Structures are given as structure tokens and as C-alpha cells.
Coordinates of C-alpha atoms in Angstrom, one line a residue:
X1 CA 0.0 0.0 0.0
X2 CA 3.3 2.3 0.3
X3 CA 2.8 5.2 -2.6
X4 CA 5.7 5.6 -4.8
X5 CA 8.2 8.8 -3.2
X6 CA 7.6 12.0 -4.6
X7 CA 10.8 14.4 -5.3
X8 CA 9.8 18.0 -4.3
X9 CA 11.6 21.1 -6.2
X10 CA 13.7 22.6 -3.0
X11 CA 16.0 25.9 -2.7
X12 CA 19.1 26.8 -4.4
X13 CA 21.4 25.1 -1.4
X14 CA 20.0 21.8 -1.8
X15 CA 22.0 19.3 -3.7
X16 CA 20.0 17.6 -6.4
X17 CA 20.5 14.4 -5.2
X18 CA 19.3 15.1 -2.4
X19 CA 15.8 16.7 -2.6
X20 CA 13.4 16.2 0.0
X21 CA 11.1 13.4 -0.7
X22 CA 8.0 12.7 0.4
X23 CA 6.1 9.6 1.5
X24 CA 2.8 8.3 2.2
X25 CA 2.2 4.7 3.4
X26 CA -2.1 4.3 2.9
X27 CA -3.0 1.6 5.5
X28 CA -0.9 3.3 8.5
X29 CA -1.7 6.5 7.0
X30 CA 1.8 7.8 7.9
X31 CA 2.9 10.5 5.6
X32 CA 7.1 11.3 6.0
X33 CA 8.5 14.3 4.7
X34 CA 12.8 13.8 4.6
X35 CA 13.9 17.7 4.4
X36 CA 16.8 18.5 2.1
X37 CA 20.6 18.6 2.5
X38 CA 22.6 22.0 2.8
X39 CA 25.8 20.7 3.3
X40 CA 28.5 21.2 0.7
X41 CA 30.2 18.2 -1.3
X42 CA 33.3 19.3 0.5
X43 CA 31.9 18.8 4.1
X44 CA 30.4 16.0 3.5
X45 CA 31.7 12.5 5.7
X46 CA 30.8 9.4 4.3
X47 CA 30.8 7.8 8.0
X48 CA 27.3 10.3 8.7
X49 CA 25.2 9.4 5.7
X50 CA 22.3 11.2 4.6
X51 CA 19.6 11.2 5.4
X52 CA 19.7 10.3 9.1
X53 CA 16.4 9.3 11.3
X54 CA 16.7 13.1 12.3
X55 CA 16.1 14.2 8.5
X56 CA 12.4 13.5 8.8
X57 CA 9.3 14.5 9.6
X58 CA 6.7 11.9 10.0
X59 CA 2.8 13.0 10.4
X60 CA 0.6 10.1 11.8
X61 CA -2.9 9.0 13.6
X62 CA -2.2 9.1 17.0
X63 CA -5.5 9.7 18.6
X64 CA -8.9 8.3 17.7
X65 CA -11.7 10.9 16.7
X66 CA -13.5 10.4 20.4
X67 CA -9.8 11.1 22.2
X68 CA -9.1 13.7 20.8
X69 CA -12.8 15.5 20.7
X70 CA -12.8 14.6 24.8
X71 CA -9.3 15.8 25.3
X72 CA -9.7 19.2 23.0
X73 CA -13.0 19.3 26.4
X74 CA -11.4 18.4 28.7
X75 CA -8.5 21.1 27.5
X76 CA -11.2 23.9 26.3
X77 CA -12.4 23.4 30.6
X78 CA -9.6 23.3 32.4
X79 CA -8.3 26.8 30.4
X80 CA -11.8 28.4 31.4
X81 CA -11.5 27.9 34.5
X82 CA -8.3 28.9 35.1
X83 CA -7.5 31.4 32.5
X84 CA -4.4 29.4 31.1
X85 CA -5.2 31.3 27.9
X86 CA -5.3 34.5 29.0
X87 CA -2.1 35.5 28.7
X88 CA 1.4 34.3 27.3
X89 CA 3.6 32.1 30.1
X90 CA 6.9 33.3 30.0
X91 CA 7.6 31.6 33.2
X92 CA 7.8 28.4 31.5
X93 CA 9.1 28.9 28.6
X94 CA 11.6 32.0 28.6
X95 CA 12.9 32.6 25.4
X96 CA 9.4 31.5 23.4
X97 CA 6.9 32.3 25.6
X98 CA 3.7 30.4 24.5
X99 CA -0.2 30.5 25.6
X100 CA -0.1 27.2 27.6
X101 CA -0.6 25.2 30.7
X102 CA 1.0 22.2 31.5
X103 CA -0.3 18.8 31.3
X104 CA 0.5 18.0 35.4
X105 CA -1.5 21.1 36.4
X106 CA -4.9 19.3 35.5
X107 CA -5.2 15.8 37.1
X108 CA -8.0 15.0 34.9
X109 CA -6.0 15.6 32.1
X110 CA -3.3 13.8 33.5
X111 CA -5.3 10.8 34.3
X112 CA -7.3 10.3 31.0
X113 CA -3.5 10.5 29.0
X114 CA -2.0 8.6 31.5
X115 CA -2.1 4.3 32.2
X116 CA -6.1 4.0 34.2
X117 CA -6.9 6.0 30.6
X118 CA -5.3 6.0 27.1
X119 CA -1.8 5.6 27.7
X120 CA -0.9 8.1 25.9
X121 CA 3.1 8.1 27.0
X122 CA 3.0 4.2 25.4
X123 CA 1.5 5.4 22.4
X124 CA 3.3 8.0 21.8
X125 CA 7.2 6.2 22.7
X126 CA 6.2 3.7 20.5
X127 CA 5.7 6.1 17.1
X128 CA 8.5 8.4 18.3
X129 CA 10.9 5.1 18.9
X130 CA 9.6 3.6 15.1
X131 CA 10.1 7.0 13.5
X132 CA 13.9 7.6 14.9
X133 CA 15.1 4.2 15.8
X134 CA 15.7 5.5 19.1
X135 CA 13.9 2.8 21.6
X136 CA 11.3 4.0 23.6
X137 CA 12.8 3.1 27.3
X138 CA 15.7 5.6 26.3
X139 CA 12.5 8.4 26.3
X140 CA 11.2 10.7 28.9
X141 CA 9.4 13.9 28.8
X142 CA 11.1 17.5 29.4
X143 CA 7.8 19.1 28.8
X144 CA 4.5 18.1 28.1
X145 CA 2.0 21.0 27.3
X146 CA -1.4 22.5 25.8
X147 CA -0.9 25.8 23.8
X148 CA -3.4 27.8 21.9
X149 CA -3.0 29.9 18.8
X150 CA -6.3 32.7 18.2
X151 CA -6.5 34.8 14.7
X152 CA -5.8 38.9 15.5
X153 CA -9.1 40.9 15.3
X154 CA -9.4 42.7 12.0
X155 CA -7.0 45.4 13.6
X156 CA -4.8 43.3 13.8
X157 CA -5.0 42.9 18.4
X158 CA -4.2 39.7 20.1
X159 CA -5.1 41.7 23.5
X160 CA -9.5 41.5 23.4
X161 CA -11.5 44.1 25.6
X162 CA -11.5 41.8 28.2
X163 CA -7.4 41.9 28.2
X164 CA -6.1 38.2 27.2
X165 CA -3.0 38.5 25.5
X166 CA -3.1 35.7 23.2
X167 CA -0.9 35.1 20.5
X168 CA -1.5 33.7 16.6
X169 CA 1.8 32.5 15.8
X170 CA 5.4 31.3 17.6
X171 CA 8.4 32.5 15.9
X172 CA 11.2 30.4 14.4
X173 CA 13.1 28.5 17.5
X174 CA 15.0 25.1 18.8
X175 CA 13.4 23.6 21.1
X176 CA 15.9 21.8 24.1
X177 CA 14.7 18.4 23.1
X178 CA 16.1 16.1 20.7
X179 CA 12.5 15.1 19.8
X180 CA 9.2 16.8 20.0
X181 CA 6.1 16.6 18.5
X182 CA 2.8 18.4 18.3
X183 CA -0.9 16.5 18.4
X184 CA -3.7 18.6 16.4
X185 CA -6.7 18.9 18.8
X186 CA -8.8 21.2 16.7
X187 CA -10.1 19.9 13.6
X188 CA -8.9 21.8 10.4
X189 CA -12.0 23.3 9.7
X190 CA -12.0 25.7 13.0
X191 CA -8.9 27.6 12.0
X192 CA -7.4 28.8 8.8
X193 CA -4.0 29.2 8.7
X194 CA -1.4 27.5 11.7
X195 CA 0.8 24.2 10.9
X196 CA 3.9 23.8 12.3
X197 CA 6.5 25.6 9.7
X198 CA 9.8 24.5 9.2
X199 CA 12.6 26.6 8.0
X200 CA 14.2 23.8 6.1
X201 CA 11.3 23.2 3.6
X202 CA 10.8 27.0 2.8
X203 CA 11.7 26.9 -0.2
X204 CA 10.5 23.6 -1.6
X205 CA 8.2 24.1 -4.5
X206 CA 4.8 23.6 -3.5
X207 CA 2.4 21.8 -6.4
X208 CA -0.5 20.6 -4.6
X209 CA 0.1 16.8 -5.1
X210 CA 1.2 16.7 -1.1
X211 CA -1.6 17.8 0.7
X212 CA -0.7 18.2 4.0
X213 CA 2.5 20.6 2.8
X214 CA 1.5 24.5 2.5
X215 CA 3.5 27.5 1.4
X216 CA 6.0 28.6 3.1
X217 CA 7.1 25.2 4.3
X218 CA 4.5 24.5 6.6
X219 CA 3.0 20.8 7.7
X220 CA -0.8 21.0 8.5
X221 CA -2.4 17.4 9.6
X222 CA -4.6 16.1 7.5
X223 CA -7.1 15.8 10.9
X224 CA -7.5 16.4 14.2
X225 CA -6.0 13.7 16.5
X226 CA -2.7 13.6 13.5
X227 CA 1.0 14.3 15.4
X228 CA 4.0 15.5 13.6
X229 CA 6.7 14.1 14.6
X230 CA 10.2 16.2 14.1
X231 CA 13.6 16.7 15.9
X232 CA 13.4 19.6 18.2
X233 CA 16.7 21.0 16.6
X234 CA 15.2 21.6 13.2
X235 CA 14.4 25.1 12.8
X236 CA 10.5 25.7 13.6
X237 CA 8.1 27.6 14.4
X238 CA 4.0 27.7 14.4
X239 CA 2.6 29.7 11.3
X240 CA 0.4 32.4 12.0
X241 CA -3.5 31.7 12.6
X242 CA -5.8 34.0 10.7
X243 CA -9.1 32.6 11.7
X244 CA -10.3 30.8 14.5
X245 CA -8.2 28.7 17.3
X246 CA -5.9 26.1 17.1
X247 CA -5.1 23.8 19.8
X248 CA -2.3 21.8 20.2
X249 CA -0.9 18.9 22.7
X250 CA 3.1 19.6 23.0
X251 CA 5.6 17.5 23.7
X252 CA 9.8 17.8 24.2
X253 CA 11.2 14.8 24.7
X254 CA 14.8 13.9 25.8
X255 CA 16.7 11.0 24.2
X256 CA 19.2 9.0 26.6
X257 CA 22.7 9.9 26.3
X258 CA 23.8 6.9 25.4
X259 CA 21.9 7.6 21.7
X260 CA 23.7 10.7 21.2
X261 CA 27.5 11.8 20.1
X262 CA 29.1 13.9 22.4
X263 CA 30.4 17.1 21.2
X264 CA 27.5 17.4 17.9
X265 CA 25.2 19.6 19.8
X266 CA 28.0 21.6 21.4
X267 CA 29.7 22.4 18.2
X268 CA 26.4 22.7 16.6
X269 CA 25.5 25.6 19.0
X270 CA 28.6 27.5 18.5
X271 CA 28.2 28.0 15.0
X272 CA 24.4 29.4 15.3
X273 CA 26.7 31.5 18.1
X274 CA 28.4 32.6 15.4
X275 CA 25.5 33.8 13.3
X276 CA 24.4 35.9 16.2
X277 CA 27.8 37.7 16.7
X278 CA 27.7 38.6 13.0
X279 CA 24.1 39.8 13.4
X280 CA 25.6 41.5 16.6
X281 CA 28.6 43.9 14.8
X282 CA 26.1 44.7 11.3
X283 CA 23.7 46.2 13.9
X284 CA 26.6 48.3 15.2
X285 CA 27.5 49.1 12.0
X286 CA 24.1 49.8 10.6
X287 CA 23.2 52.2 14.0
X288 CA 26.4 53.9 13.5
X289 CA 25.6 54.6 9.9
X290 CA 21.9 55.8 10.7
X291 CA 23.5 58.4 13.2
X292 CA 26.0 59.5 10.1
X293 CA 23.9 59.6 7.8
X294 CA 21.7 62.1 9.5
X295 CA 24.8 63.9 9.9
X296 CA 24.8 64.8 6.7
X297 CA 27.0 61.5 6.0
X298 CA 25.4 59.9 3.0
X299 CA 28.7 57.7 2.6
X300 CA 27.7 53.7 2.3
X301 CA 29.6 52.8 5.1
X302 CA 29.9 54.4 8.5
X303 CA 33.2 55.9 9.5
X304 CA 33.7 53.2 12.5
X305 CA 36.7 54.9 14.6
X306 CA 38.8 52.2 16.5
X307 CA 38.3 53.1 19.9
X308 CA 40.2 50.6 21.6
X309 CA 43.1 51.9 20.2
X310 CA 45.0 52.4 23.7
X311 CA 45.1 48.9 24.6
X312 CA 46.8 48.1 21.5
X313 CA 50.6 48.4 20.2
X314 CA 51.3 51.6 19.6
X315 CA 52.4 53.1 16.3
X316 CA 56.5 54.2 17.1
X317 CA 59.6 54.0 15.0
X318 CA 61.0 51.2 17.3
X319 CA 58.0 48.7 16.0
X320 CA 57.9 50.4 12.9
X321 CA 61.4 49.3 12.1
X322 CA 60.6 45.8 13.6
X323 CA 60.2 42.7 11.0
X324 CA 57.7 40.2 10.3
X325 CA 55.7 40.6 13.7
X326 CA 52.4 40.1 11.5
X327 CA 50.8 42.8 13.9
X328 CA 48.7 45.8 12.7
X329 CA 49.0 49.0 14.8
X330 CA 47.0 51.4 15.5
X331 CA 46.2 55.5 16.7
X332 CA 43.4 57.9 17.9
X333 CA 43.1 57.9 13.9
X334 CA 42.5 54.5 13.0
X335 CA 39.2 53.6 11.6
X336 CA 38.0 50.0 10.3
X337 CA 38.5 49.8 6.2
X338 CA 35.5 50.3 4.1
X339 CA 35.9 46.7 2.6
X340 CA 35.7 45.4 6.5
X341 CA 32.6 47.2 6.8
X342 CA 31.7 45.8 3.4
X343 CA 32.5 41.9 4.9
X344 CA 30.2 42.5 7.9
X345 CA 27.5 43.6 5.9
X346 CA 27.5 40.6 3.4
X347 CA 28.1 37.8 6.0
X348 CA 25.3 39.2 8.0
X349 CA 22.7 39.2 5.4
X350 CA 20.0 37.1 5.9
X351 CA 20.7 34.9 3.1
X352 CA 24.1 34.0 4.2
X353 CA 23.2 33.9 7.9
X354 CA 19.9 31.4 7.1
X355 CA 22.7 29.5 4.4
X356 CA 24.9 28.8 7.8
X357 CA 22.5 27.9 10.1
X358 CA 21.5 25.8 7.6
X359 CA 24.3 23.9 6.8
X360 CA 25.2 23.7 10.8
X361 CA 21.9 22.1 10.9
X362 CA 22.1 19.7 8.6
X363 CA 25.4 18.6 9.6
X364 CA 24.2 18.4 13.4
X365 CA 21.5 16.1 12.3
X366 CA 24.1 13.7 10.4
X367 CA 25.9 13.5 13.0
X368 CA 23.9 13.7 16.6
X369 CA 22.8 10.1 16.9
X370 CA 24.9 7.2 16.7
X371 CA 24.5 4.0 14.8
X372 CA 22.8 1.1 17.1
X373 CA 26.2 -0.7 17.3
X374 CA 27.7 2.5 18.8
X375 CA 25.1 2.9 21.4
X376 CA 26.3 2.6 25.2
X377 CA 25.0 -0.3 27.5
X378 CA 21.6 0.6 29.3
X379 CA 22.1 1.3 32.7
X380 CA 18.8 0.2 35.0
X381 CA 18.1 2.7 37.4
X382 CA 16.5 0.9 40.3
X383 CA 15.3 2.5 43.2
X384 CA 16.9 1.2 46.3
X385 CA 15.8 1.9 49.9
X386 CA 17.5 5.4 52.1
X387 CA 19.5 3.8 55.0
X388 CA 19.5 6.0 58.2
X389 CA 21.6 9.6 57.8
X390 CA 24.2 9.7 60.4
X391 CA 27.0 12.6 61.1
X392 CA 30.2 12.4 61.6
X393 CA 33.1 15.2 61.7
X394 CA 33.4 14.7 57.9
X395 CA 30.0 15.9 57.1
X396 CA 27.1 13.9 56.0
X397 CA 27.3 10.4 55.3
X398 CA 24.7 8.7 53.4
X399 CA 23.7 5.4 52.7
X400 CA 21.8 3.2 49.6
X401 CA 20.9 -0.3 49.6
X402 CA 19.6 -2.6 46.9
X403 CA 17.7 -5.3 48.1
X404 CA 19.4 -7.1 50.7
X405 CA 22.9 -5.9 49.3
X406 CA 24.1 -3.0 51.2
X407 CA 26.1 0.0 49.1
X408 CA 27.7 2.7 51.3

């Protein structure tokens, strides 16, 4: 019943071997959407082939029509009642704040996802362990949460008369789990607009023949009670609603160490660093310019003095007559070269910064999770029983025992 893959026409970084491909398998009803490949020929390392498990997106059934219609309820009462809606949490979630409650804050929430009701953890393991080989005893939630989405009145206000400040869209972000996935509540036709969009697939070349893939690189399920599954580090955000509400059941979910190379996030995270240190000196220079330019300075590049000058080796005959010291030096006079300023503008444009992270991305995903015969051994953590606590002149001592064997 598996369809035959369908290439889709992707951006100008993709190699064209590699196009992002698209599958549908009719009697799970699993569609799987593998996202392109931005790294170069010349960075590429046969020993992290492509694509990895990471590379795709899988959207799936995961709740029948009833569960889903009693948990949008059950989600639609526990809001109301406590005005999780109201407002954005920014307690929670810092850098993104979302409108949200958390899952453990309504026991009958809890209880109806949890083992006396669906199981929902099982199911959801289970598709997340299938889709990224990862298994499902090696996964536990970071977060799991219930966010909304509302269309702006016709002015264009997320804040109503009665003051909720709700919000119609979540800006492009990581989240800080290796997986994560987002269950559809709402069914399509209360909302227009929304989907989970992903910065990797903007620029794939939308034809109608997948249905579930909108413009600009956005996944909508096909219904409610459909998850999409995706790796938390690939570039994402929720497309703006502009009609209606769109609920959502949100989970991060952290993979065991043992699945992961160490170092791949790490070096992964200092090259989107990177990005935002060249977005960091462009915004110098472009304030800078601004304050020129009105001035009278209608130069296209600021004059950037080199203030730090004082701290640096000083311009004398001695170093002058010095050889091959490969140091630049510098005076109350010195001022950064017009092709500098040039470099900082091109390698913070938002091509070449989006080019970057993606690349950085791509690799990351390659690379992140090891091959099964590189995986550690499990370690079983079994809880043991707390021995007495007893002081000494050393501190506190404690002790841990296993059964009848004793560990101190």
C-alpha cells in the first residue's frame, strides 16, 4: 500500500541528489516528509550518511476521533477555568513564551492521558521510537503541554477588551529536546492558517500533489488527532493563525545519552553562536551609519573609529622598524576599512546567515545520533531503599541499599 516517493523542487542550497522526498504509506496513514541537505560536497563525511532518522518528519494518527474531541473538552475546561489562555507564560518557557498550561496542572487531564486511561506516553514512545530508531525506554518527557493559537481581530489585536494577550503565531526557534512533537486537537476546519512551519522546507516548491505541505514550508495534519513528529533541533516555528483557534498537545522529549555523540550539539551551538555575533557587529554598524547619515553623511559605510586603540601596540619607530611581527598598529586615527565594513554587511545578510544555520543544521542532524552498534550499554536505574543519615566530623554520610545488598 506504500505510494511511490515523490521528489519535491527545493532551494538553491539543496544538492540535487538530495531533494526532499515525500512519502505516504495508505494503510498506516503515515505521511514522512525527509527535508533537504545543505551541506556542501566538500563537508560531507561518508561515515554520517544522509539522510539520518533526524532528516524527517513523520505526520501520523495518533489519537482516535473520540480522544481527541474529549481531550480538546477536557482542555477547552480546564483553560476556562483557570485562565491558562489568557495570557502568554513566559515563566515556563523564557525565550518563546507560548499561551499554555502544563499537562501536570490538570489531574484529569493527567489521568485520562495517562495508564487507568489511554496511555498516551506508550503510544506516543512507541511512534516516536519507530520514527527515529531511538527505543522507547531511552524516552522521557522535558515538557509536556497545551498551547493555543487565536487569529488577530481585523485590527490586527491579540489583546480583546476583556485583556487576554493571546498570540497567533510562535516565531522560528530550537526547542531543548532532541525530539518533539505536536498532536492537532482542533479539527482543520475551525482555523485557517497554523501548521507547524519548518525553516528547512521553505523553499520547496509547493504543487498541490502533497496535501498536507502548504507554502512557506509548513506541515498541516490532515485531521484532528494527527501528530508530527520532528527533531526539536530543526528550525521551527508555528505559522500564523488567521481565523479561528488552534489547539495543540506539546511535547519535548529527551533522548538517553547513550543515543547521542558527544560534542555534535555543542559544536552545533557555537556556529548558530556565530551567526548571532555577526548579526551583533552589522547592527553596530548599521546604527552607526543611521547616526551619520543624518549627519549629513550619505557615505555607504559608516566611518567606525577604533576606539580601543590604547590597549593596543602603539604606532612608534622602534615597532615600525621591527620585521615580520604580522601585527597591525593602531592610533586615535585609525578607523576599520570600508571593505571590512563591506564583509560584515554581506556575511550578516540574511541569506548568508539562514545558508549557515543551515548547513550547521544539517550537519548536526548527520551526525547527533549514533549507529545502534555504537550505542552505550543501558544502565537500570532501580530504586533502592535510604538507609539511616548519620553525622560524623566529615560531614554527612549517606547510605543506599539494593535489596538485601548494602552499598555505602
Amino acid at each position: 500500500h506504500r505510494q511511490s516517493p515523490k521528489t519535491l523542487l527545493s532551494s538553491t542550497f539543496t544538492n540535487q541528489d538530495t531533494d526532499p522526498i515525500f512519502n505516504y504509506d495508505e494503510e498506516s496513514r503515515c505521511h514522512v516528509i525527509t527535508v533537504p541537505s545543505f551541506l556542501p560536497n566538500t563537508q560531507i563525511n561518508d561515515d554520517f550518511p544522509y539522510p539520518s532518522p533526524l532528516h524527517k518528519i513523520h505526520v501520523l494518527p495518533i489519537l482516535s476521533t473520540e480522544e481527541t474531541s474529549h481531550l480538546l473538552a477536557l482542555a477547552r475546561n480546564h483553560a476556562n477555568e483557570n485562565k491558562s489562555w489568557n495570557q502568554q507564560d513566559s515563566s515556563r518557557h523564557v525565550s518563546y513564551p507560548t499561551v499554555d498550561f502544563a499537562i501536570d496542572e490538570s489531574a484529569e487531564i493527567s489521568e485520562y492521558l495517562g495508564n487507568n486511561g489511554i496511555k498516551f506516553q506508550e503510544r506516543i514512545f512507541g511512534a516516536l521510537s519507530d520514527a527515529f530508531d531511538v527505543d522507547a525506554d531511552d524516552l522521557s518527557f522535558l515538557d509536556l503541554f497545551c498551547a493555543s493559537y487565536e487569529a488577530a481581530d481585523g485590527g490586527g489585536q491579540l489583546t480583546d477588551e476583556e485583556g487576554r494577550d493571546t498570540m497567533d503565531r510562535l516565531e522560528f526557534h530550537r526547542d531543548g529536546s532532541l525530539l518533539s512533537f505536536t498532536v492537532l486537537l482542533t479539527p482543520p476546519e475551525g482555523f485557517e492558517g497554523g501548521g507547524t512551519i519548518f525553516d528547512a522546507l521553505r523553499d520547496v516548491h509547493i504543487d498541490g500533489t502533497v496535501p498536507i505541505l502548504k507554502s512557506p514550508g509548513t506541515i498541516n495534519p490532515p485531521e484532528a488527532g494527527f501528530a508530527t513528529l520532528h527533531s526539536g533541533k530543526l528550525l521551527h516555528g508555528g505559522h500564523v493563525v488567521t481565523k479561528g483557534q488552534r489547539v495543540v498537545l506539546v511535547g519535548f522529549v529527551s533522548v538517553d545519552e547513550r543515543n547521542t555523540r558527544d560534542g555534535a550539539l555543542g559544536d552545533a551551538t557555537k556556529e548558530w553562536g556565530r551567526n548571532d555575533v555577526r548579526l551583533f557587529w552589522d547592527r553596530r554598524r548599521l546604527s552607526l551609519l543611521k547616526k551619520q547619515q543624518r549627519a549629513g553623511n550619505n557615505q555607504s559605510q559608516p566611518t567606525w573609529r577604533i576606539k580601543n586603540w590604547r590597549y593596543l601596540p602603539k604606532d612608534t619607530s622602534e615597532r615600525r622598524s621591527e620585521k615580520n611581527e604580522g601585527r597591525s598598529y593602531f592610533g586615535p586615527h585609525s578607523i576599520i576599512p570600508h571593505k571590512v565594513l563591506e564583509s560584515i554587511e554581506r556575511r550578516a545578510s540574511q541569506e548568508s546567515i539562514r545558508k549557515r544555520r543551515l548547513i550547521t543544521e544539517d550537519k548536526m542532524l548527520r551526525e547527533i545520533l549514533l549507529p545502534r552498534n555504537e550505542r552505550g550499554e543501558k544502565v537500570n536505574m532501580q530504586m533502592g531503599e535510604w538507609k539511616e543519615v548519620e553525622f560524623d566530623m566529615d560531614g554527612l554520610i549517606l547510605g543506599w541499599e539494593e535489596g538485601n545488598e548494602g552499598a555505602n
